[in-house]
Short mmCIF file of C-alpha atoms in Angstrom, two decimals:
data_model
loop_
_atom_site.label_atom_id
_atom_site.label_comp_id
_atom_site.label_asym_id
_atom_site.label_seq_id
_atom_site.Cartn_x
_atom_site.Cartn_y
_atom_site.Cartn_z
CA UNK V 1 0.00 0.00 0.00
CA UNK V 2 3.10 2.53 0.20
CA UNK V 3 2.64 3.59 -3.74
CA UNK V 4 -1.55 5.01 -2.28
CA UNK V 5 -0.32 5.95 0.68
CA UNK V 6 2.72 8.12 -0.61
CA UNK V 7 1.17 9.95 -3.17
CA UNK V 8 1.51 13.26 -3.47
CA UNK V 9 -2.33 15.32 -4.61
CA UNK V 10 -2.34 18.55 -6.87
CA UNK V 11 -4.25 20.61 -4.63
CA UNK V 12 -6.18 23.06 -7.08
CA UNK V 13 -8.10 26.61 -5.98
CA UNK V 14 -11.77 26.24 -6.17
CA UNK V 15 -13.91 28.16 -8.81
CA UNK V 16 -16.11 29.22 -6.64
CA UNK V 17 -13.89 29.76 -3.18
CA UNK V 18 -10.39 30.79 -2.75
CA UNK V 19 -10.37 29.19 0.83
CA UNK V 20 -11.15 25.54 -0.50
CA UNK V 21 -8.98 23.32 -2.51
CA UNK V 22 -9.63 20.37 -4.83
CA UNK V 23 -7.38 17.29 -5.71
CA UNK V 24 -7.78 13.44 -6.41
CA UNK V 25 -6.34 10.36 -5.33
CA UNK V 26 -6.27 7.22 -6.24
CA UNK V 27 -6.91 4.33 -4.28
CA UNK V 28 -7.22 0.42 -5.19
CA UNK V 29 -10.87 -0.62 -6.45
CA UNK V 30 -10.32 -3.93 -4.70
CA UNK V 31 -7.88 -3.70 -1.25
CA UNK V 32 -7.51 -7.52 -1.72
CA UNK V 33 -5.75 -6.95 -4.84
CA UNK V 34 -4.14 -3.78 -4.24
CA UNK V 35 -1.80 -4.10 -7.41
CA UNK V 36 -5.32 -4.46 -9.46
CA UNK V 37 -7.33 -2.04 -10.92
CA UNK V 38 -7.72 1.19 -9.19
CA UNK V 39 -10.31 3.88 -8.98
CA UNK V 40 -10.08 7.81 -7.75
CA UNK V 41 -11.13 10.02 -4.94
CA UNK V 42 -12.35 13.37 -5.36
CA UNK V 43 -10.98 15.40 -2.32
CA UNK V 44 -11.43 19.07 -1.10
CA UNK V 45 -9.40 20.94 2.03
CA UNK V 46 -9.78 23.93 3.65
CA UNK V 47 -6.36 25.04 5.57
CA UNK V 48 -6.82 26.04 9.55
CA UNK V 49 -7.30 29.59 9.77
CA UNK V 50 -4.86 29.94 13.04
CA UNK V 51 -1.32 27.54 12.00
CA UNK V 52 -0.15 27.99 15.58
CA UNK V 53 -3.00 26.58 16.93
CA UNK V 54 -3.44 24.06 13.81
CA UNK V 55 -4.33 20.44 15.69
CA UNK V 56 -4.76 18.29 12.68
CA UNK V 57 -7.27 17.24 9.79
CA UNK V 58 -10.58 17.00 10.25
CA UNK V 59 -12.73 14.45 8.01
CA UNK V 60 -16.71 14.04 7.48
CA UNK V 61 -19.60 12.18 6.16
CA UNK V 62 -22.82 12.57 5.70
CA UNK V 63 -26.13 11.58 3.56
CA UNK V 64 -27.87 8.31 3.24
CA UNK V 65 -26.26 5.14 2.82
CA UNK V 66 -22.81 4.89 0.80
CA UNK V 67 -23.01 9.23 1.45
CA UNK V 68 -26.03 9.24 -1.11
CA UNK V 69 -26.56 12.85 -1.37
CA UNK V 70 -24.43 13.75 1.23
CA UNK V 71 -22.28 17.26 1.14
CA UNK V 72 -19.12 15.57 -0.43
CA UNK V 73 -17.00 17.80 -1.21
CA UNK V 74 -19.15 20.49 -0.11
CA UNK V 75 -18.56 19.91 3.86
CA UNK V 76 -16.03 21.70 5.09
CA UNK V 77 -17.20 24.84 4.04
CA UNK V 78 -20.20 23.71 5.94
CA UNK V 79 -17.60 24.23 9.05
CA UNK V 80 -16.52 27.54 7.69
CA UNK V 81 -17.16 30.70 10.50
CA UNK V 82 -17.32 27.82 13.18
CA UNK V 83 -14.16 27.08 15.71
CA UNK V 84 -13.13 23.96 14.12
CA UNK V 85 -11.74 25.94 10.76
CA UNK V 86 -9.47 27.56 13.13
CA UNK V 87 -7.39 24.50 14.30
CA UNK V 88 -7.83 22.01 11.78
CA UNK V 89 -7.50 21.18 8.07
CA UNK V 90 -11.19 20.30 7.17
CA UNK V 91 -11.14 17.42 4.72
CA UNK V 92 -14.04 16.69 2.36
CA UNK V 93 -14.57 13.99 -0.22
CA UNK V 94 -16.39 12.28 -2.41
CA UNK V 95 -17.52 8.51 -1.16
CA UNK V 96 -15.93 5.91 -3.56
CA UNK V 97 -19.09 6.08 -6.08
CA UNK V 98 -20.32 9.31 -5.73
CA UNK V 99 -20.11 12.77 -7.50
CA UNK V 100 -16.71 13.34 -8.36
CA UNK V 101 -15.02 10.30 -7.50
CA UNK V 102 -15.62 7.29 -9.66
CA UNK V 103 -18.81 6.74 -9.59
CA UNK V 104 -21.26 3.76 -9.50
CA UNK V 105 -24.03 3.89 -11.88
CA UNK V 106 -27.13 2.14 -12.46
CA UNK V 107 -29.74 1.82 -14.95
CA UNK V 108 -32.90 3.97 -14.39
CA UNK V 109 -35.75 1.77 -13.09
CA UNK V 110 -39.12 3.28 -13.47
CA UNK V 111 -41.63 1.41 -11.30
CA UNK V 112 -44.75 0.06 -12.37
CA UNK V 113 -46.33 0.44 -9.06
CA UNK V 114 -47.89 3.98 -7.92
CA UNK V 115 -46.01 5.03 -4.86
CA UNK V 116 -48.65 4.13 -1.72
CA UNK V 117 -48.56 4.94 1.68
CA UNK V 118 -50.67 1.92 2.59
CA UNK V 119 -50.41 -0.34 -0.51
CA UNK V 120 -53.09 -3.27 -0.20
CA UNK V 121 -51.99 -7.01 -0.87
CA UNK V 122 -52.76 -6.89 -4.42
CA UNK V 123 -50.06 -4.81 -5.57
CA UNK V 124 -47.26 -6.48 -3.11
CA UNK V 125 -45.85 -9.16 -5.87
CA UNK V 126 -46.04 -6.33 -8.26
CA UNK V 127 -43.73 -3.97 -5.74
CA UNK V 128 -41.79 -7.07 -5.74
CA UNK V 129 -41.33 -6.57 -9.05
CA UNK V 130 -40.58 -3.48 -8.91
CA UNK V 131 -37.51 -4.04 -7.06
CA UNK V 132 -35.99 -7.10 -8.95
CA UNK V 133 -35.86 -5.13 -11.90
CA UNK V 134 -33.87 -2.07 -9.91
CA UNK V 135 -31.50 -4.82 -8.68
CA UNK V 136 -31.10 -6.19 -12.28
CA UNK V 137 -30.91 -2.39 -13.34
CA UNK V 138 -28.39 -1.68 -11.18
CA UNK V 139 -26.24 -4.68 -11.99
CA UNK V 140 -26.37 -3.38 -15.19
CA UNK V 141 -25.02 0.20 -14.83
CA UNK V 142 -22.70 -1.51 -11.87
CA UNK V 143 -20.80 -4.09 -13.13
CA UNK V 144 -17.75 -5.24 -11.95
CA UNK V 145 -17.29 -2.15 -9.72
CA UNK V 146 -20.27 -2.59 -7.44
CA UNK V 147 -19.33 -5.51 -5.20
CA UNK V 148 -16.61 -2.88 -4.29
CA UNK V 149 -18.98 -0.31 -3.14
CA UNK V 150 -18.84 -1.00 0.95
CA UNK V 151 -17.78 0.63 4.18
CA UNK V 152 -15.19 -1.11 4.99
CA UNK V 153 -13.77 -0.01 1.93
CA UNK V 154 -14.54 3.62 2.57
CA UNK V 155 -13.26 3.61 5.55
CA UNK V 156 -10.13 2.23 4.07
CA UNK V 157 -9.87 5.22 1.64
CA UNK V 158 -10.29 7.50 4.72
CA UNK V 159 -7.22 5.52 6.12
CA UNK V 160 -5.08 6.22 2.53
CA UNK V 161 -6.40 9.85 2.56
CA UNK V 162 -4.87 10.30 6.66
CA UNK V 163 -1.50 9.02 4.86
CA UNK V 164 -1.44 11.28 2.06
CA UNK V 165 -1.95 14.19 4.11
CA UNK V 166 1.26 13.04 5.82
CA UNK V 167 -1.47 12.91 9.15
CA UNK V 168 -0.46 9.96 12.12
CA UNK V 169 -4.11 10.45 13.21
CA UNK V 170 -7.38 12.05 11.65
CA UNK V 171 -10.60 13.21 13.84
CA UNK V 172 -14.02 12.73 12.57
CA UNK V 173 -17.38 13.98 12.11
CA UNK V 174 -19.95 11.15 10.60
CA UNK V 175 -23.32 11.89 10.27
CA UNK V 176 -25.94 9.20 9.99
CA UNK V 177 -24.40 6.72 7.77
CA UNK V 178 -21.19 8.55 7.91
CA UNK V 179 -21.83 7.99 11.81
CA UNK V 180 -21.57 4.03 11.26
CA UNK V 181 -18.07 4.76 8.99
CA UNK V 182 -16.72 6.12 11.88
CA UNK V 183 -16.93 3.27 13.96
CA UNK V 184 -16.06 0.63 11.43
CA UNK V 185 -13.00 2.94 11.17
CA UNK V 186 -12.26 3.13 14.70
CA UNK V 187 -12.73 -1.05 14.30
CA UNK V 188 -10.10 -0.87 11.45
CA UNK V 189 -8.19 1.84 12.43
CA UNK V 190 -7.98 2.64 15.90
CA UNK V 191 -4.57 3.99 15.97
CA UNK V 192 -5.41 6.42 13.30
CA UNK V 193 -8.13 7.90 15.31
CA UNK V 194 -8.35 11.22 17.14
CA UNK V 195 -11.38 12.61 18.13
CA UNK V 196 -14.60 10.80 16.80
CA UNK V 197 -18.26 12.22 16.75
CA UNK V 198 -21.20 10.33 15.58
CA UNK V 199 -24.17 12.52 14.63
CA UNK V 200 -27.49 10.75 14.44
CA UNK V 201 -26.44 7.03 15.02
CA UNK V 202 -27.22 3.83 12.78
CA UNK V 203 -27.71 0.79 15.20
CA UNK V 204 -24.12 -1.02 15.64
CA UNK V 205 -25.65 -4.26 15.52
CA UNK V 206 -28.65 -3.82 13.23
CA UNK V 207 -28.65 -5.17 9.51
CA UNK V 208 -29.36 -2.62 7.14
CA UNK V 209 -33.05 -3.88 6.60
CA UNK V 210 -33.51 -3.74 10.51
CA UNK V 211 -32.56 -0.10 10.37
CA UNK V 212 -35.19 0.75 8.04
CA UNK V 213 -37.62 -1.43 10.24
CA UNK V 214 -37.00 1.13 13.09
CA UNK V 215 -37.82 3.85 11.10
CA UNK V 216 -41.24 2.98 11.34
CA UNK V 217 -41.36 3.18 15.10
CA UNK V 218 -39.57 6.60 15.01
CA UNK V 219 -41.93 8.05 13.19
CA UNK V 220 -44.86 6.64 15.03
CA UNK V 221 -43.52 8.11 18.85
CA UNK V 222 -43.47 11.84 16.73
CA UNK V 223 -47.25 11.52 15.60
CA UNK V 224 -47.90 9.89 19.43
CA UNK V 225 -46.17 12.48 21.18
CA UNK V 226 -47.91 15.70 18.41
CA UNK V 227 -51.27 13.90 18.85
CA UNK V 228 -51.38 14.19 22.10
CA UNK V 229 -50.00 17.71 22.49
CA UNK V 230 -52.93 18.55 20.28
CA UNK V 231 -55.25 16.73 22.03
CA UNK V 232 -55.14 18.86 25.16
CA UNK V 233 -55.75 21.81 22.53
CA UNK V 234 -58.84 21.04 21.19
CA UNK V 235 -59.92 24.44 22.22
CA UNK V 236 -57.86 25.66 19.90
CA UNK V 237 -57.45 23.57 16.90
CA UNK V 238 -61.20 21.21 17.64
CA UNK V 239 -59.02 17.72 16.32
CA UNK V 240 -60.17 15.83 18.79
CA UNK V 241 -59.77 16.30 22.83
CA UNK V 242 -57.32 13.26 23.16
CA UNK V 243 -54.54 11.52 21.88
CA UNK V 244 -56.50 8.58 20.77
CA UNK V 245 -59.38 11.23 19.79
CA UNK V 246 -56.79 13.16 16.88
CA UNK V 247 -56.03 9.66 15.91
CA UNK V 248 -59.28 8.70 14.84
CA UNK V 249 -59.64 12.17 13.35
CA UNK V 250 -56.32 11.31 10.78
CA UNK V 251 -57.98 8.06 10.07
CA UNK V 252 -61.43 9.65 9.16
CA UNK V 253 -59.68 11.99 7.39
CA UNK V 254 -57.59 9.37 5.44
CA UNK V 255 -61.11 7.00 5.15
CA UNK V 256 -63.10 10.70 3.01
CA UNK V 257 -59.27 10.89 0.84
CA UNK V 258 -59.64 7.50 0.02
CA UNK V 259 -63.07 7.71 -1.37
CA UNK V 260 -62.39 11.10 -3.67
CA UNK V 261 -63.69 10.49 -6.58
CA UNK V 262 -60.40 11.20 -8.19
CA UNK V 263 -56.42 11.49 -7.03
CA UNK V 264 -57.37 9.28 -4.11
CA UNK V 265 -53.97 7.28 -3.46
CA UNK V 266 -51.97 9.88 -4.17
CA UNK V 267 -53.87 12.61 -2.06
CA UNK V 268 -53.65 10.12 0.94
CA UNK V 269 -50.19 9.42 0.59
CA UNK V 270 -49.37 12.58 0.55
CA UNK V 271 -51.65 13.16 4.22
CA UNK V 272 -49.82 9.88 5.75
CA UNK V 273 -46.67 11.93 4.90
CA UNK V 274 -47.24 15.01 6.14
CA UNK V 275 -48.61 13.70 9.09
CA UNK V 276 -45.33 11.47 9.93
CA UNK V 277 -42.74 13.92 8.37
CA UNK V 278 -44.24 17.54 10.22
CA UNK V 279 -44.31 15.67 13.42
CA UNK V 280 -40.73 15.52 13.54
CA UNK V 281 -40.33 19.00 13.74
CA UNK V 282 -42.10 20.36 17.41
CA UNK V 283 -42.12 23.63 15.84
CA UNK V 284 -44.74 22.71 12.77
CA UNK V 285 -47.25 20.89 15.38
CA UNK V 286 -49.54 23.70 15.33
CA UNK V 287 -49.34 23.95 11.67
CA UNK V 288 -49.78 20.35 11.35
CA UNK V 289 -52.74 20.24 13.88
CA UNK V 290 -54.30 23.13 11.33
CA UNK V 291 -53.40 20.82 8.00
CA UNK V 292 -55.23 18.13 9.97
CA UNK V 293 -58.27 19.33 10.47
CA UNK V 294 -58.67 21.69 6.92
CA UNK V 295 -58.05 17.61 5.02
CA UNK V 296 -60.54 16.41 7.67
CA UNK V 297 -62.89 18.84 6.24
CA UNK V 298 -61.98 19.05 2.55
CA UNK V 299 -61.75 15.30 1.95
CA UNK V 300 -65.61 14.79 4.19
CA UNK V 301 -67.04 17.34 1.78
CA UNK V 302 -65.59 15.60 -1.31
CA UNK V 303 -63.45 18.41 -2.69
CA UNK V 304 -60.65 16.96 -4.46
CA UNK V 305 -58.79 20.58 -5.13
CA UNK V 306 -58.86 21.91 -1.72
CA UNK V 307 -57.20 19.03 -0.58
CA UNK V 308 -54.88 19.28 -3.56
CA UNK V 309 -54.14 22.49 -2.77
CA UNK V 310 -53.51 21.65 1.13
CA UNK V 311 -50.98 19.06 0.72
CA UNK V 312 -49.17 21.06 -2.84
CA UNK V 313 -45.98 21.67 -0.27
CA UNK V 314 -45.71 17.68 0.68
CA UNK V 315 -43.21 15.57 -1.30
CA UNK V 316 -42.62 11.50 -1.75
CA UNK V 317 -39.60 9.39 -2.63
CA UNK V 318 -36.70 11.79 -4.85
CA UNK V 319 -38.12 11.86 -8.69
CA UNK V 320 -34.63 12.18 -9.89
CA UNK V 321 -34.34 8.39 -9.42
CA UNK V 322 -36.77 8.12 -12.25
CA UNK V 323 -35.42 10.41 -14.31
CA UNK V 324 -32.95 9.73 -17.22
CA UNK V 325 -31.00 6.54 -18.50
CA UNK V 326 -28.43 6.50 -15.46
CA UNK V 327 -27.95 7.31 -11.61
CA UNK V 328 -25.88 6.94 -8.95
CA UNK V 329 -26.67 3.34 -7.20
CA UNK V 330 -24.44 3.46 -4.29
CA UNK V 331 -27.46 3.13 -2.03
CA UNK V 332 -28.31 -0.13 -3.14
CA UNK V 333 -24.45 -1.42 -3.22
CA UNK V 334 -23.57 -0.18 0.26
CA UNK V 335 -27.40 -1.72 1.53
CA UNK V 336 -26.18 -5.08 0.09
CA UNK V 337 -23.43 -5.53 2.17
CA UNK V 338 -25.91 -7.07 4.42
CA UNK V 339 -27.95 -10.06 4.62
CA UNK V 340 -31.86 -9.53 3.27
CA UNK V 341 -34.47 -12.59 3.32
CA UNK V 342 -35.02 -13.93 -0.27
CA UNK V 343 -38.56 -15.48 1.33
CA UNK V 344 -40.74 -12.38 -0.25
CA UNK V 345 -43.73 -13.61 2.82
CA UNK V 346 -41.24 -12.07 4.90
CA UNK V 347 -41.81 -8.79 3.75
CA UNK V 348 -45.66 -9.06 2.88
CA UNK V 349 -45.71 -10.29 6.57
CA UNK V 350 -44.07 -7.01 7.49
CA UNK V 351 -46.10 -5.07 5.60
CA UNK V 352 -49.26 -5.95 6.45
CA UNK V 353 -48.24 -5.18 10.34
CA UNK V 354 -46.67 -1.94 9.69
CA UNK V 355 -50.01 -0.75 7.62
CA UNK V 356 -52.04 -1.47 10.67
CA UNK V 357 -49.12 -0.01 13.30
CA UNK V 358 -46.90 1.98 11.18
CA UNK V 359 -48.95 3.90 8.29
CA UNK V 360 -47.80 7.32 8.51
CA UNK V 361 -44.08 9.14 6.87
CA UNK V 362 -44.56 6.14 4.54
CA UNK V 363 -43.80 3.43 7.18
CA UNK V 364 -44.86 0.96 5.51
CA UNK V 365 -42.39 1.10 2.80
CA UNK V 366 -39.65 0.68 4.88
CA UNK V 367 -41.02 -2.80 5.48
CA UNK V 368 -41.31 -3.60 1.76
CA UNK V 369 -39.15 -6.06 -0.60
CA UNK V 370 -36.12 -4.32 -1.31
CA UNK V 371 -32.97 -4.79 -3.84
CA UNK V 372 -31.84 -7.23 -1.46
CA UNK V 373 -34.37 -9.70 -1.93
CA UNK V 374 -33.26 -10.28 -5.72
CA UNK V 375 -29.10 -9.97 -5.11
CA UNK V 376 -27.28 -10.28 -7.78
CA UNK V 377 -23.74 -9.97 -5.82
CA UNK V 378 -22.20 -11.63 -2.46
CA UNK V 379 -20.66 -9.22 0.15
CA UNK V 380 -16.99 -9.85 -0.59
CA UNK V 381 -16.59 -9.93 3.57
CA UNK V 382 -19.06 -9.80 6.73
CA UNK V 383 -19.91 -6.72 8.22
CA UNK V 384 -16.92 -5.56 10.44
CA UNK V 385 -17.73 -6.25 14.36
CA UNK V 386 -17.90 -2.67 15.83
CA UNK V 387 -15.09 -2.77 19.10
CA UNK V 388 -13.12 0.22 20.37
CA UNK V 389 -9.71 -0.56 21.40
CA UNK V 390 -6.85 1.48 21.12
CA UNK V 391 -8.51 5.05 20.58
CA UNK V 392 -10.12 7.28 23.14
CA UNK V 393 -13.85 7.80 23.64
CA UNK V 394 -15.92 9.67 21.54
CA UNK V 395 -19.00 11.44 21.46
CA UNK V 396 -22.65 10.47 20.00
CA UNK V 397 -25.21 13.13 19.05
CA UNK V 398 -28.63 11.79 18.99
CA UNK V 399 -32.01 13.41 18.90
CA UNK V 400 -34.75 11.35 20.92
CA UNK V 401 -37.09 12.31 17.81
CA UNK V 402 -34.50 11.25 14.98
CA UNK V 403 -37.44 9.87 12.62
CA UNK V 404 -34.53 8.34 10.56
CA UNK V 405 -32.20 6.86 12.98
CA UNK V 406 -33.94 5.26 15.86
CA UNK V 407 -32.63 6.61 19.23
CA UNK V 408 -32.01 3.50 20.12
CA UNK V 409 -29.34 3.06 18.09
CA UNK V 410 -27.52 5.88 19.66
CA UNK V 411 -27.94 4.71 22.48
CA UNK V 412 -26.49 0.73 21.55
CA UNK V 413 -23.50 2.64 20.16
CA UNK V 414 -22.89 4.39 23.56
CA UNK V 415 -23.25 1.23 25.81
CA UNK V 416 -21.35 -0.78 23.16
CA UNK V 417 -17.96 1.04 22.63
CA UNK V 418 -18.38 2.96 25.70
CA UNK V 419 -18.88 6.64 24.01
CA UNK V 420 -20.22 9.55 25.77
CA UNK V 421 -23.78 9.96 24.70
CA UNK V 422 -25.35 14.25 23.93
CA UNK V 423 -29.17 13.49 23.65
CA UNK V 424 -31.39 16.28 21.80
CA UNK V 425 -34.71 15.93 24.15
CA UNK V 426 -37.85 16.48 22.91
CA UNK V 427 -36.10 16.66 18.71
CA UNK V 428 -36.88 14.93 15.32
CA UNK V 429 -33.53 16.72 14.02
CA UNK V 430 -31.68 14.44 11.98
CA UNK V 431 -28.06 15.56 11.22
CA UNK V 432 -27.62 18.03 14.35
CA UNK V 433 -24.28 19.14 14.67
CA UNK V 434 -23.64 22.62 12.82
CA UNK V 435 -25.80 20.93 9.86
CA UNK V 436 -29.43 21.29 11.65
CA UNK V 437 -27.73 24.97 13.30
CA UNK V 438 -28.81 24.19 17.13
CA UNK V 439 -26.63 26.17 19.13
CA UNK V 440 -26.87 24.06 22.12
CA UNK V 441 -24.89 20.99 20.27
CA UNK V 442 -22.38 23.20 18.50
CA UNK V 443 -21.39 24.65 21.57
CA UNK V 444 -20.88 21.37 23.28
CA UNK V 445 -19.47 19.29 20.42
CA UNK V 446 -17.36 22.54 19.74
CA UNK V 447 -15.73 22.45 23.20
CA UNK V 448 -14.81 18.43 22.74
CA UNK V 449 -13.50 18.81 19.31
CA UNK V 450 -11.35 21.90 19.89
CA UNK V 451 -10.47 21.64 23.21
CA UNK V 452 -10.97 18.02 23.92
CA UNK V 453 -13.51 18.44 26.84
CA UNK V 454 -16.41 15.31 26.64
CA UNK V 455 -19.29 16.16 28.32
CA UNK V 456 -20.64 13.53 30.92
CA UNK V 457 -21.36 10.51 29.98
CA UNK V 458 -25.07 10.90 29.42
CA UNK V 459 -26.17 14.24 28.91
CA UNK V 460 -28.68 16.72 27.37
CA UNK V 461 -29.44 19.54 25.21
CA UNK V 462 -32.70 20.93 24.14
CA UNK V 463 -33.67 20.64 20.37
CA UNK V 464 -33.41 24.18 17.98
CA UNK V 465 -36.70 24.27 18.04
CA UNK V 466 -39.77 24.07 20.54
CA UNK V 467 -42.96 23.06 20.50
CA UNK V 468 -45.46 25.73 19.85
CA UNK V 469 -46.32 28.35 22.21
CA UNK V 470 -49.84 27.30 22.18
CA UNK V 471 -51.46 26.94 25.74
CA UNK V 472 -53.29 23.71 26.85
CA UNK V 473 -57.07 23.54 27.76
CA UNK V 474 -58.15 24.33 31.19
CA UNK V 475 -58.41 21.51 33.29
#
C-alpha cells in the first residue's frame, strides 16, 4: 500500500472559493488486490485559519447510505465561521461512487407500481417486481465495480487519505451513515483515530433492513407524542380532545381521501406523509394540527382541489431516481453488504403489520421487498464487528425524535464502545451538529473537538426548536 499511501495530490483553488482546494487520489478498487485495478477520490481541504493553533485534519460524512446525497466535497465549508476551521485542516470527499469520485451507476428503473402509503396485498408481488428489476438495473449500470462499493472499503480510503496528508491520526465527524463509517473505522483503524463524533447514530448491531424497520417506530412516537399535544388543545385547533381522539380524526380523514372520486392514493399518501414527516419537527405541530383538520374537512365534503391544494408543499420518494437513462446506485451497493431474506412472505408479513401499526411518513415502505431480496452480488466480507480498542472515547449526538435513525441506536453505540452519549430531548432533528444549526450541540461538540472536553457521559441539550407556544385547555 506505500505507492496510495505516498502519493503526493495537486491541490487546485476552487472556482467558486479561494479558501477551499480540490485534488484526487487514487486508491485500489479492490484492497484484496491492491496491485489491481484502481479507482479515484475526489478530495477538497480547507487550511486552519490559526497555523499555531493548527491540531490536525478534520474528516466528514454525511447523507444516506454509501453518502447518497451527502455534502461531499461540499462539507467543510459547511464548518466555515465555526471554531473547528481555526485548528484544523477540514477534509471533504467524495464517497468511492459518488459525485466526483468514480462513480457507480445504475440503470434507471421506473416502477410500475404507484407510490402508496398503505399499498393493499394486491399490488405487493407487483412492488416485488418493482424491485428485482432495480437490482437487475443496477447490476447493469454496476458491473464489476459494485461488489466494491462498501464501508469497509470507505473507511479504508479514509485511512489512505490520513497518509497522504502526511497525518499519524485524523478526527471525525460522521453523520448518519457517515456515523456508522466512523466506527467501522475506529474497528479498522484505531490507531489512526483522534477525536470521533457520531451525529445521528445507525444501530451497531442492526442489519441494514432492521434499520429501516426502526424507522417505522420513530416516526410513530413523533405523531404519538404531536397527537397528544394537540389533544389537550382542542380548544384551539377542535381535532379531537385526546390523543386517541386526533387519531381517529387522521384516520377519518384518510377514510373521506380514500373515497375522492379522483387522485385518491396519491392525495392520501401525501396526508400519511405530512402527518409522519411535520411531526418531527415540534415547531410545525400547530401547523400540522391546522393541516389536519382543513383535510378532515376538505376530503368529508368531497373536494378533491382543496385538498390538492392543502398538501401542494408535501413531497414522496426523490423523482430524480426516475429520471434519465443512469444514476448513482451506491445506495443499493452499500445496503447489500448485508444479509436480506429472499422469502418475499417475509416482507408481505411485514407489511401488512406496519399498515395497521406503522402507516404514517410512509412506514410501511420501509417494510417492503427491497434490492436485497433479488441480489445479484455476495458481500466480498461480513460486516466488520464494531469494538473500540486502542482510541479514546468519543462522542454520540442523537435526537430522541430522529425519525430516521432510531434513538435507540444511539444509544447501543454508547453502551457498546463505551462513548459519551449528547441526547437532543424532545427533537426529530436528523443531522444536528452545525448541519441542523442548534446552538446548544455546536457549543458542546465545539468544546470536545477543539479543546478536547467530553461532556458527561449521558447528557442533554434541548432541540433548535420548541414546541409551539400554544397553551393547553383548562383543566
Amino acid at each position: 500500500m506505500s505507492e496510495f499511501h505516498t502519493q503526493r495530490p495537486a491541490w487546485s483553488p476552487a472556482s467558486d472559493d479561494d479558501r477551499t482546494e480540490h485534488a484526487t487520489i487514487e486508491v485500489p478498487r479492490d484492497y484484496t488486490d491492491p496491485g489491481g485495478e484502481r479507482i479515484t477520490l475526489a478530495l477538497s481541504r480547507r487550511r486552519a485559519t490559526d497555523p499555531a493553533r493548527r491540531r490536525g485534519v478534520l474528516l466528514a460524512v454525511n447523507g444516506g447510505p454509501g453518502g447518497d446525497w451527502g455534502h461531499g466535497l461540499g462539507l467543510p465549508g459547511k464548518f466555515a465561521g465555526t471554531p473547528l476551521e481555526e485548528v484544523y485542516d477540514l477534509i471533504g470527499f467524495d464517497p468511492r461512487g459518488t459525485a466526483g469520485s468514480t462513480r457507480l451507476y445504475a440503470e434507471v428503473s421506473v416502477p410500475a407500481q404507484p407510490f402508496d402509503s398503505r399499498p393493499p396485498d394486491t399490488v405487493f408481488a407487483g412492488l416485488a417486481e418493482d424491485m428485482r428489476l432495480r437490482e437487475e438495473a443496477c447490476a447493469r449500470g454496476g458491473g464489476d465495480l459494485r461488489p466494491h462499493i462498501s464501508t469497509p472499503n470507505t473507511a479504508r480510503d479514509m485511512d489512505v487519505i490520513r497518509a497522504v496528508l502526511g497525518e499519524e491520526r485524523i478526527s471525525f465527524v460522521g453523520y448518519a451513515y457517515g456515523a456508522y463509517v466512523g466506527a467501522v473505522y475506529g474497528s479498522l483503524f484505531p490507531a489512526g483515530l483522534d477525536r470521533l463524533v457520531l451525529d445521528s447514530c445507525v444501530g451497531p448491531q442492526w442489519t441494514w433492513r432492521e434499520q429501516f424497520l426502526q424507522q417505522g417506530d420513530a416516526v410513530q412516537r413523533n405523531v404519538d407524542l404531536w397527537a397528544r399535544w394537540t389533544g389537550e388543545r382542542h380548544a384551539g385547533f377542535a381535532v379531537g380532545a385526546s390523543a386517541e381522539q386526533v387519531l381517529t380524526t387522521v384516520e377519518e380523514a384518510v377514510a373521506a381521501l380514500e373515497s375522492l372520486p379522483q387522485d385518491a392514493v396519491r392525495l392520501r399518501t401525501l396526508f400519511d406523509g405530512a402527518v409522519g414527516n411535520r411531526a418531527a419537527d415540534r415547531g410545525q405541530w400547530a401547523t400540522l394540527a391546522v393541516l389536519v383538520a382543513g383535510v378532515h374537512r376538505a376530503a368529508r365534503e368531497g373536494d378533491p382541489d382543496a385538498c390538492r391544494e392543502l398538501l401542494a408543499e408535501q413531497g414522496t420518494w426523490r423523482p430524480a431516481d426516475s429520471e434519465g437513462d443512469l444514476r448513482v446506485g451506491v445506495l443499493e451497493a452499500i445496503t447489500l453488504e448485508h444479509a436480506w431474506p429472499s422469502d418475499l412472505e417475509v416482507y408481505y408479513q411485514d407489511m401488512r403489520e406496519f399498515r395497521k401499526r406503522f402507516p404514517y411518513g410512509y412506514g410501511v415502505l420501509r417494510a417492503s421487498p427491497w434490492v436485497g431480496a433479488f441480489r445479484t452480488f455476495e458481500a466480498a466480507e461480513e460486516p466488520v464487528r464494531i469494538t473500540r480498542d486502542g482510541y479514546a472515547a468519543g462522542l454520540i449526538v442523537q435526537a430522541d425524535g430522529d425519525p430516521m435513525d432510531h434513538y435507540d441506536g444511539g444509544v447501543a453505540m454508547a453502551e457498546l464502545v463505551g462513548h459519551h452519549l449528547l441526547t437532543v430531548q424532545d427533537s426529530g432533528e436528523h443531522e444536528v451538529y452545525v448541519l441542523g444549526g442548534n446552538p446548544h450541540v455546536d457549543a458542546v461538540v465545539h468544546r470536545y473537538l477543539v479543546d478536547g472536553t467530553l461532556p458527561p457521559a449521558r447528557s442533554c441539550v434541548p432541540g433548535r426548536t420548541p414546541r409551539p407556544d400554544v397553551p393547553a385547555d383548562a383543566a
